[in-house]
Coordinates of N, CA and C in Angstrom, one line a residue:
M188 N 10.2 2.7 -22.1 CA 9.0 3.6 -22.0 C 9.0 4.3 -23.3
S189 N 7.8 4.4 -23.9 CA 7.6 5.1 -25.1 C 7.7 6.6 -24.9
R190 N 7.9 7.3 -26.0 CA 8.1 8.8 -26.0 C 6.7 9.4 -25.5
K191 N 5.6 8.8 -26.0 CA 4.3 9.4 -25.6 C 4.1 9.2 -24.1
T192 N 4.5 8.0 -23.6 CA 4.3 7.7 -22.1 C 5.2 8.7 -21.3
E193 N 6.4 8.9 -21.8 CA 7.3 9.9 -21.1 C 6.8 11.3 -21.1
Q194 N 6.2 11.7 -22.2 CA 5.6 13.0 -22.3 C 4.4 13.2 -21.4
T195 N 3.6 12.1 -21.3 CA 2.4 12.1 -20.4 C 2.9 12.2 -19.0
R196 N 3.9 11.4 -18.6 CA 4.4 11.4 -17.2 C 4.9 12.8 -16.9
A197 N 5.7 13.4 -17.8 CA 6.2 14.7 -17.6 C 5.1 15.8 -17.4
R198 N 4.0 15.6 -18.2 CA 2.9 16.6 -18.0 C 2.2 16.4 -16.7
I199 N 2.1 15.1 -16.2 CA 1.5 14.9 -14.9 C 2.3 15.5 -13.8
L200 N 3.6 15.2 -13.9 CA 4.5 15.7 -12.9 C 4.6 17.2 -12.8
Q201 N 4.6 17.9 -14.0 CA 4.5 19.3 -14.0 C 3.2 19.9 -13.4
A202 N 2.1 19.2 -13.8 CA 0.8 19.6 -13.3 C 0.8 19.5 -11.7
T203 N 1.4 18.4 -11.2 CA 1.5 18.2 -9.8 C 2.3 19.3 -9.1
L204 N 3.4 19.7 -9.7 CA 4.2 20.7 -9.1 C 3.5 22.1 -9.2
D205 N 2.8 22.3 -10.3 CA 2.0 23.6 -10.4 C 0.9 23.6 -9.3
Q206 N 0.2 22.5 -9.2 CA -0.9 22.5 -8.2 C -0.3 22.7 -6.8
L207 N 0.8 22.0 -6.5 CA 1.4 22.2 -5.1 C 1.9 23.6 -4.9
A208 N 2.3 24.3 -5.9 CA 2.8 25.7 -5.8 C 1.7 26.7 -5.8
S209 N 0.4 26.2 -5.9 CA -0.7 27.1 -6.0 C -1.0 27.7 -4.6
A210 N -2.0 28.6 -4.6 CA -2.4 29.3 -3.3 C -3.0 28.3 -2.3
S211 N -3.6 27.2 -2.7 CA -4.2 26.3 -1.8 C -3.8 24.9 -2.0
P212 N -2.5 24.5 -1.8 CA -2.0 23.2 -2.2 C -2.7 22.1 -1.4
E213 N -3.1 22.4 -0.1 CA -3.8 21.4 0.7 C -5.1 20.9 0.1
K214 N -5.6 21.7 -0.8 CA -6.9 21.3 -1.5 C -6.6 20.5 -2.8
T215 N -5.4 20.3 -3.1 CA -5.1 19.6 -4.4 C -5.5 18.2 -4.3
R216 N -6.3 17.8 -5.3 CA -6.7 16.4 -5.4 C -6.1 15.8 -6.6
V217 N -6.1 14.5 -6.7 CA -5.6 13.8 -7.8 C -6.4 14.1 -9.0
S218 N -7.7 14.3 -8.9 CA -8.5 14.7 -10.0 C -8.2 16.1 -10.5
D219 N -7.8 17.0 -9.6 CA -7.3 18.3 -10.1 C -6.0 18.2 -10.9
I220 N -5.1 17.4 -10.5 CA -3.9 17.2 -11.2 C -4.1 16.5 -12.6
A221 N -5.0 15.5 -12.6 CA -5.3 14.9 -13.9 C -5.9 15.9 -14.8
K222 N -6.9 16.7 -14.3 CA -7.5 17.7 -15.2 C -6.5 18.6 -15.7
A223 N -5.6 19.1 -14.9 CA -4.5 20.1 -15.3 C -3.6 19.4 -16.3
A224 N -3.4 18.1 -16.2 CA -2.5 17.4 -17.2 C -3.2 17.0 -18.4
G225 N -4.6 17.2 -18.5 CA -5.3 16.9 -19.7 C -5.6 15.4 -19.8
I226 N -5.7 14.6 -18.7 CA -5.9 13.2 -18.8 C -7.0 12.9 -17.7
S227 N -7.5 11.6 -17.8 CA -8.4 11.2 -16.8 C -7.7 10.8 -15.5
R228 N -8.5 10.8 -14.4 CA -7.9 10.3 -13.1 C -7.4 8.9 -13.3
Q229 N -8.2 8.0 -13.9 CA -7.8 6.6 -14.1 C -6.5 6.5 -14.9
A230 N -6.3 7.4 -15.9 CA -5.1 7.4 -16.7 C -3.9 7.8 -15.8
L231 N -4.1 8.8 -15.0 CA -3.0 9.2 -14.0 C -2.6 8.0 -13.2
Y232 N -3.6 7.3 -12.7 CA -3.2 6.1 -11.8 C -2.5 5.0 -12.5
L233 N -2.6 5.0 -13.9 CA -1.8 4.0 -14.6 C -0.3 4.3 -14.6
H234 N 0.0 5.6 -14.5 CA 1.3 6.1 -14.4 C 1.9 6.1 -13.0
F235 N 1.0 6.5 -12.1 CA 1.4 6.6 -10.6 C 0.3 5.9 -9.8
P236 N 0.5 4.7 -9.4 CA -0.6 3.9 -8.8 C -1.1 4.5 -7.4
T237 N -0.2 5.3 -6.8 CA -0.6 5.9 -5.5 C -0.3 7.4 -5.5
R238 N -1.0 8.1 -4.7 CA -0.7 9.5 -4.6 C 0.7 9.8 -4.0
A239 N 1.1 8.9 -3.1 CA 2.4 9.0 -2.5 C 3.5 8.9 -3.6
E240 N 3.3 7.9 -4.5 CA 4.3 7.7 -5.6 C 4.3 9.0 -6.5
L241 N 3.1 9.5 -6.7 CA 3.0 10.7 -7.5 C 3.8 11.9 -6.9
L242 N 3.5 12.1 -5.6 CA 4.2 13.3 -5.0 C 5.7 13.1 -4.9
I243 N 6.2 11.9 -4.6 CA 7.6 11.6 -4.5 C 8.2 11.8 -5.9
A244 N 7.6 11.3 -7.0 CA 8.1 11.5 -8.3 C 8.1 12.9 -8.7
A245 N 7.1 13.7 -8.3 CA 7.1 15.1 -8.6 C 8.2 15.9 -8.0
T246 N 8.6 15.6 -6.8 CA 9.7 16.2 -6.1 C 11.0 15.9 -6.8
K247 N 11.1 14.6 -7.2 CA 12.3 14.2 -7.9 C 12.4 14.8 -9.3
H248 N 11.2 15.0 -9.9 CA 11.2 15.7 -11.2 C 11.7 17.1 -11.1
L249 N 11.3 17.8 -10.0 CA 11.7 19.1 -9.8 C 13.3 19.1 -9.6
D250 N 13.8 18.2 -8.8 CA 15.2 18.1 -8.6 C 15.9 17.9 -10.0
A251 N 15.4 17.1 -10.8 CA 16.0 16.9 -12.2 C 15.9 18.1 -13.0
Q252 N 14.8 18.9 -12.9 CA 14.6 20.1 -13.7 C 15.7 21.1 -13.4
V253 N 16.1 21.2 -12.1 CA 17.1 22.2 -11.7 C 18.4 21.6 -11.6
D254 N 18.6 20.3 -12.0 CA 19.9 19.7 -12.0 C 20.6 19.7 -10.7
I255 N 19.9 19.1 -9.7 CA 20.5 19.0 -8.3 C 21.8 18.2 -8.4
D256 N 21.9 17.2 -9.2 CA 23.1 16.4 -9.3 C 24.3 17.3 -9.8
G257 N 24.0 18.2 -10.7 CA 25.0 19.1 -11.2 C 25.5 20.0 -10.2
S258 N 24.5 20.5 -9.4 CA 24.9 21.5 -8.3 C 25.7 20.8 -7.2
L259 N 25.5 19.5 -7.0 CA 26.2 18.8 -6.0 C 27.6 18.2 -6.5
A260 N 27.9 18.4 -7.7 CA 29.1 17.9 -8.3 C 30.4 18.4 -7.5
E261 N 30.4 19.7 -7.2 CA 31.5 20.2 -6.5 C 31.7 19.6 -5.2
S262 N 30.6 19.4 -4.5 CA 30.7 18.8 -3.1 C 31.2 17.3 -3.3
R263 N 30.7 16.6 -4.2 CA 31.0 15.2 -4.4 C 32.5 15.0 -4.8
A264 N 33.0 16.0 -5.5 CA 34.4 15.9 -6.0 C 35.4 16.6 -5.1
A265 N 35.0 17.1 -4.0 CA 35.9 17.9 -3.1 C 37.0 17.0 -2.5
A266 N 38.2 17.5 -2.4 CA 39.3 16.8 -2.0 C 39.4 16.6 -0.5
T267 N 38.8 17.6 0.2 CA 38.8 17.5 1.7 C 37.4 17.5 2.3
G268 N 37.3 17.1 3.5 CA 36.0 17.2 4.2 C 35.5 18.6 4.4
E269 N 36.4 19.5 4.7 CA 35.9 20.9 4.9 C 35.4 21.5 3.5
A270 N 36.1 21.2 2.5 CA 35.6 21.6 1.2 C 34.3 21.0 0.8
R271 N 34.1 19.7 1.1 CA 32.9 19.0 0.8 C 31.7 19.7 1.6
L272 N 32.0 19.9 2.9 CA 31.0 20.6 3.8 C 30.5 21.9 3.2
S273 N 31.5 22.7 2.9 CA 31.2 24.1 2.4 C 30.4 24.0 1.0
A274 N 30.9 23.1 0.2 CA 30.2 23.0 -1.2 C 28.8 22.5 -1.0
F275 N 28.6 21.5 -0.1 CA 27.3 20.9 0.1 C 26.3 22.0 0.6
I276 N 26.8 22.8 1.6 CA 25.9 23.8 2.2 C 25.6 24.8 1.1
R277 N 26.5 25.2 0.2 CA 26.3 26.2 -0.8 C 25.2 25.6 -1.8
A278 N 25.4 24.4 -2.2 CA 24.5 23.8 -3.1 C 23.1 23.7 -2.5
W279 N 23.0 23.3 -1.3 CA 21.6 23.1 -0.7 C 21.0 24.5 -0.4
A280 N 21.8 25.5 0.0 CA 21.3 26.8 0.2 C 20.7 27.4 -1.1
A281 N 21.4 27.1 -2.2 CA 20.9 27.6 -3.5 C 19.6 26.8 -4.0
H282 N 19.5 25.6 -3.5 CA 18.4 24.8 -3.9 C 17.1 25.0 -3.2
I283 N 17.2 25.4 -1.9 CA 16.0 25.6 -1.1 C 15.0 26.6 -1.7
P284 N 15.5 27.8 -2.2 CA 14.5 28.7 -2.7 C 13.7 28.1 -3.9
V285 N 14.4 27.3 -4.7 CA 13.8 26.7 -5.9 C 12.7 25.7 -5.5
I286 N 13.0 24.9 -4.4 CA 12.0 23.9 -4.0 C 11.0 24.4 -3.0
Y287 N 11.2 25.6 -2.5 CA 10.4 26.0 -1.4 C 8.9 26.1 -1.6
P288 N 8.4 26.5 -2.8 CA 6.9 26.5 -2.9 C 6.3 25.1 -2.8
V289 N 7.0 24.1 -3.4 CA 6.5 22.7 -3.2 C 6.8 22.2 -1.8
G290 N 7.9 22.5 -1.3 CA 8.3 22.1 0.1 C 7.3 22.7 1.1
R291 N 7.0 23.9 1.0 CA 6.1 24.6 1.9 C 4.7 23.9 1.9
A292 N 4.3 23.5 0.7 CA 3.0 22.8 0.5 C 3.0 21.5 1.2
L293 N 4.1 20.7 1.0 CA 4.2 19.4 1.6 C 4.3 19.4 3.1
M294 N 5.1 20.4 3.6 CA 5.2 20.6 5.0 C 3.9 20.9 5.6
A295 N 3.1 21.8 5.0 CA 1.8 22.2 5.5 C 0.8 21.0 5.5
M296 N 1.0 20.2 4.6 CA 0.0 19.1 4.4 C 0.4 17.8 5.2
Q297 N 1.6 17.7 5.7 CA 2.1 16.5 6.2 C 1.4 16.0 7.5
D298 N 0.9 16.9 8.3 CA 0.3 16.5 9.5 C -1.0 15.7 9.3
T299 N -1.7 16.0 8.2 CA -3.0 15.4 7.9 C -3.0 14.5 6.6
D300 N -1.8 14.5 5.9 CA -1.8 13.8 4.6 C -0.6 12.9 4.6
P301 N -0.8 11.6 4.8 CA 0.3 10.6 4.9 C 1.2 10.6 3.6
E302 N 0.5 10.8 2.4 CA 1.3 10.8 1.2 C 2.2 12.0 1.1
A303 N 1.7 13.2 1.5 CA 2.6 14.4 1.5 C 3.7 14.2 2.5
R304 N 3.4 13.6 3.6 CA 4.5 13.3 4.6 C 5.5 12.4 4.0
A305 N 5.1 11.3 3.3 CA 6.0 10.4 2.7 C 6.9 11.1 1.6
A306 N 6.3 11.9 0.8 CA 7.0 12.7 -0.2 C 8.1 13.6 0.4
W307 N 7.7 14.3 1.4 CA 8.6 15.2 2.1 C 9.7 14.5 2.8
A308 N 9.4 13.4 3.5 CA 10.4 12.5 4.1 C 11.4 12.0 3.1
D309 N 10.9 11.6 2.0 CA 11.8 11.1 0.9 C 12.8 12.1 0.5
R310 N 12.4 13.3 0.3 CA 13.3 14.4 -0.1 C 14.3 14.8 1.0
M311 N 13.8 14.8 2.3 CA 14.6 15.2 3.4 C 15.6 14.0 3.7
A312 N 15.3 12.8 3.4 CA 16.2 11.7 3.5 C 17.4 11.9 2.6
A313 N 17.1 12.4 1.4 CA 18.2 12.7 0.4 C 19.1 13.8 0.9
V314 N 18.5 14.8 1.6 CA 19.4 15.8 2.2 C 20.2 15.3 3.3
R315 N 19.6 14.4 4.1 CA 20.4 13.8 5.2 C 21.5 12.9 4.7
H316 N 21.3 12.3 3.6 CA 22.4 11.5 2.9 C 23.5 12.4 2.6
G317 N 23.2 13.6 2.0 CA 24.3 14.5 1.7 C 25.0 15.0 2.9
C318 N 24.3 15.2 4.0 CA 24.9 15.6 5.3 C 25.8 14.5 5.8
A319 N 25.3 13.3 5.7 CA 26.1 12.2 6.2 C 27.4 12.0 5.4
A320 N 27.4 12.3 4.1 CA 28.6 12.2 3.2 C 29.6 13.3 3.6
A321 N 29.1 14.5 3.9 CA 30.0 15.6 4.3 C 30.6 15.3 5.6
V322 N 29.8 14.8 6.6 CA 30.3 14.4 7.9 C 31.4 13.3 7.8
A323 N 31.1 12.3 7.0 CA 32.0 11.2 6.8 C 33.4 11.7 6.3
A324 N 33.3 12.6 5.4 CA 34.5 13.2 4.8 C 35.3 13.9 5.9
L325 N 34.6 14.7 6.8 CA 35.3 15.3 7.9 C 35.9 14.3 8.8
A326 N 35.2 13.3 9.1 CA 35.7 12.2 10.0 C 37.0 11.6 9.4
R327 N 36.9 11.3 8.1 CA 38.0 10.7 7.4 C 39.3 11.5 7.5
D328 N 39.1 12.8 7.4 CA 40.2 13.8 7.5 C 40.6 14.1 8.9
G329 N 40.0 13.5 9.9 CA 40.3 13.8 11.3 C 39.9 15.2 11.7
R330 N 38.9 15.8 11.0 CA 38.4 17.1 11.3 C 37.1 17.2 12.1
L331 N 36.5 16.1 12.3 CA 35.2 16.1 13.0 C 35.5 16.1 14.5
R332 N 34.7 16.9 15.2 CA 34.9 17.1 16.7 C 35.0 15.7 17.3
D333 N 35.9 15.5 18.2 CA 36.1 14.2 18.9 C 34.9 13.7 19.7
D334 N 34.2 14.7 20.3 CA 33.0 14.3 21.1 C 31.7 14.1 20.3
L335 N 31.8 14.1 19.0 CA 30.6 13.9 18.2 C 30.8 12.6 17.4
S336 N 29.8 11.7 17.5 CA 29.8 10.6 16.6 C 29.4 11.1 15.2
E337 N 29.6 10.3 14.2 CA 29.2 10.7 12.8 C 27.6 10.8 12.8
D338 N 26.9 9.9 13.4 CA 25.5 10.0 13.4 C 25.0 11.2 14.1
R339 N 25.5 11.6 15.2 CA 25.1 12.8 15.9 C 25.5 14.0 15.1
A340 N 26.6 14.0 14.5 CA 27.1 15.2 13.7 C 26.1 15.3 12.5
T341 N 25.7 14.2 11.9 CA 24.8 14.2 10.8 C 23.5 14.8 11.2
D342 N 23.0 14.4 12.4 CA 21.8 14.9 12.9 C 21.9 16.5 13.0
L343 N 23.0 16.9 13.6 CA 23.2 18.3 13.8 C 23.2 19.1 12.5
L344 N 24.0 18.7 11.6 CA 24.0 19.3 10.3 C 22.7 19.3 9.6
W345 N 22.0 18.2 9.6 CA 20.7 18.1 9.0 C 19.7 19.1 9.6
A346 N 19.8 19.3 10.9 CA 18.9 20.2 11.6 C 19.2 21.7 11.2
L347 N 20.5 22.0 11.1 CA 21.0 23.3 10.8 C 20.5 23.7 9.4
L348 N 20.5 22.7 8.5 CA 20.1 22.9 7.1 C 18.6 22.7 6.8
S349 N 17.8 22.6 7.8 CA 16.4 22.3 7.6 C 15.8 23.5 6.8
V350 N 14.8 23.2 6.0 CA 14.0 24.2 5.3 C 13.4 25.1 6.3
R351 N 12.9 24.6 7.4 CA 12.3 25.5 8.4 C 13.2 26.6 8.9
V352 N 14.5 26.2 9.2 CA 15.5 27.2 9.6 C 15.7 28.3 8.5
W353 N 15.8 27.8 7.3 CA 16.0 28.7 6.1 C 14.7 29.7 6.1
E354 N 13.6 29.1 6.2 CA 12.3 29.8 6.1 C 12.2 30.9 7.2
Q355 N 12.6 30.5 8.4 CA 12.5 31.5 9.5 C 13.5 32.6 9.3
L356 N 14.7 32.3 8.9 CA 15.7 33.3 8.8 C 15.5 34.2 7.5
T357 N 15.1 33.6 6.4 CA 15.0 34.5 5.2 C 13.6 35.1 5.1
R358 N 12.6 34.3 5.4 CA 11.2 34.8 5.2 C 10.7 35.6 6.4
D359 N 10.9 35.0 7.6 CA 10.3 35.6 8.8 C 11.2 36.7 9.3
C360 N 12.5 36.5 9.3 CA 13.5 37.5 9.8 C 14.0 38.5 8.7
G361 N 13.8 38.2 7.5 CA 14.3 39.1 6.4 C 15.7 39.0 6.0
W362 N 16.4 37.9 6.4 CA 17.8 37.8 6.0 C 17.9 37.6 4.5
S363 N 19.0 38.1 4.0 CA 19.3 37.9 2.5 C 19.8 36.4 2.4
E364 N 19.7 35.9 1.2 CA 20.3 34.6 0.9 C 21.8 34.5 1.2
A365 N 22.5 35.6 0.9 CA 23.9 35.6 1.2 C 24.2 35.6 2.7
A366 N 23.4 36.4 3.5 CA 23.6 36.4 4.9 C 23.2 35.0 5.5
Y367 N 22.2 34.4 5.0 CA 21.8 33.0 5.4 C 23.0 32.1 5.2
L368 N 23.5 32.0 3.9 CA 24.6 31.1 3.6 C 25.8 31.4 4.4
A369 N 26.2 32.6 4.6 CA 27.4 32.9 5.4 C 27.2 32.4 6.9
E370 N 26.1 32.7 7.5 CA 25.9 32.3 8.9 C 25.7 30.8 9.1
I371 N 25.0 30.2 8.2 CA 24.8 28.7 8.3 C 26.1 28.0 8.1
T372 N 26.9 28.5 7.2 CA 28.2 27.9 7.0 C 29.1 28.0 8.2
R373 N 29.1 29.3 8.8 CA 29.9 29.5 10.0 C 29.4 28.6 11.2
Q374 N 28.1 28.5 11.3 CA 27.5 27.7 12.4 C 27.8 26.2 12.2
A375 N 27.7 25.8 11.0 CA 28.0 24.3 10.7 C 29.5 24.0 11.0
R376 N 30.4 24.9 10.6 CA 31.8 24.7 10.9 C 32.1 24.7 12.4
A377 N 31.5 25.7 13.1 CA 31.7 25.8 14.5 C 31.1 24.6 15.3
A378 N 30.0 24.0 14.8 CA 29.4 22.9 15.4 C 30.1 21.6 15.2
L379 N 30.7 21.5 14.0 CA 31.3 20.2 13.6 C 32.8 20.0 13.6
L380 N 33.5 21.1 13.4 CA 34.9 20.9 13.2 C 35.7 20.9 14.5
S381 N 36.7 20.1 14.5 CA 37.6 20.0 15.7 C 38.4 21.3 15.7
A382 N 38.9 21.7 16.9 CA 39.7 22.9 17.0 C 41.0 22.8 16.3

């Protein structure tokens, strides 16, 4: 890919993120994004043939901007399942406020917008993958509750770490980020770890 093409793609992705973080993300059209990026709608479609591809690429672009892989390094390198679980929860809890403006928009749009639903599902599948890795490490160490399968434990952790739970506790109930992290970590340990 040429440097000019990379720059154009980056401009499109940033314009998409900016539009999604605006006051009325549900009204964001591809033509609005193209205009904000300084290109035609047809040119945008040369880079991203579908709106779903554009939204998914934009969310991945945001992850790259904030170096989600770097923040997950501690979790991925953890020597024990318990350490991996704690590090994963810390990384995700720190990441939610960063992605929240875009996430809020995609969540609000997903009931009526299949492309927004696909983009949000793609990002939440990545979170689920991280949950599954933490659970697998707990199981490997013999620390997963005996009455929980790995699949069910992954479901439970994924639900605890949902953006909606974070939103309700920090936005609606006024919890601090530190209080959220401490309580979600405690709840996850209580729900998953064997006695």
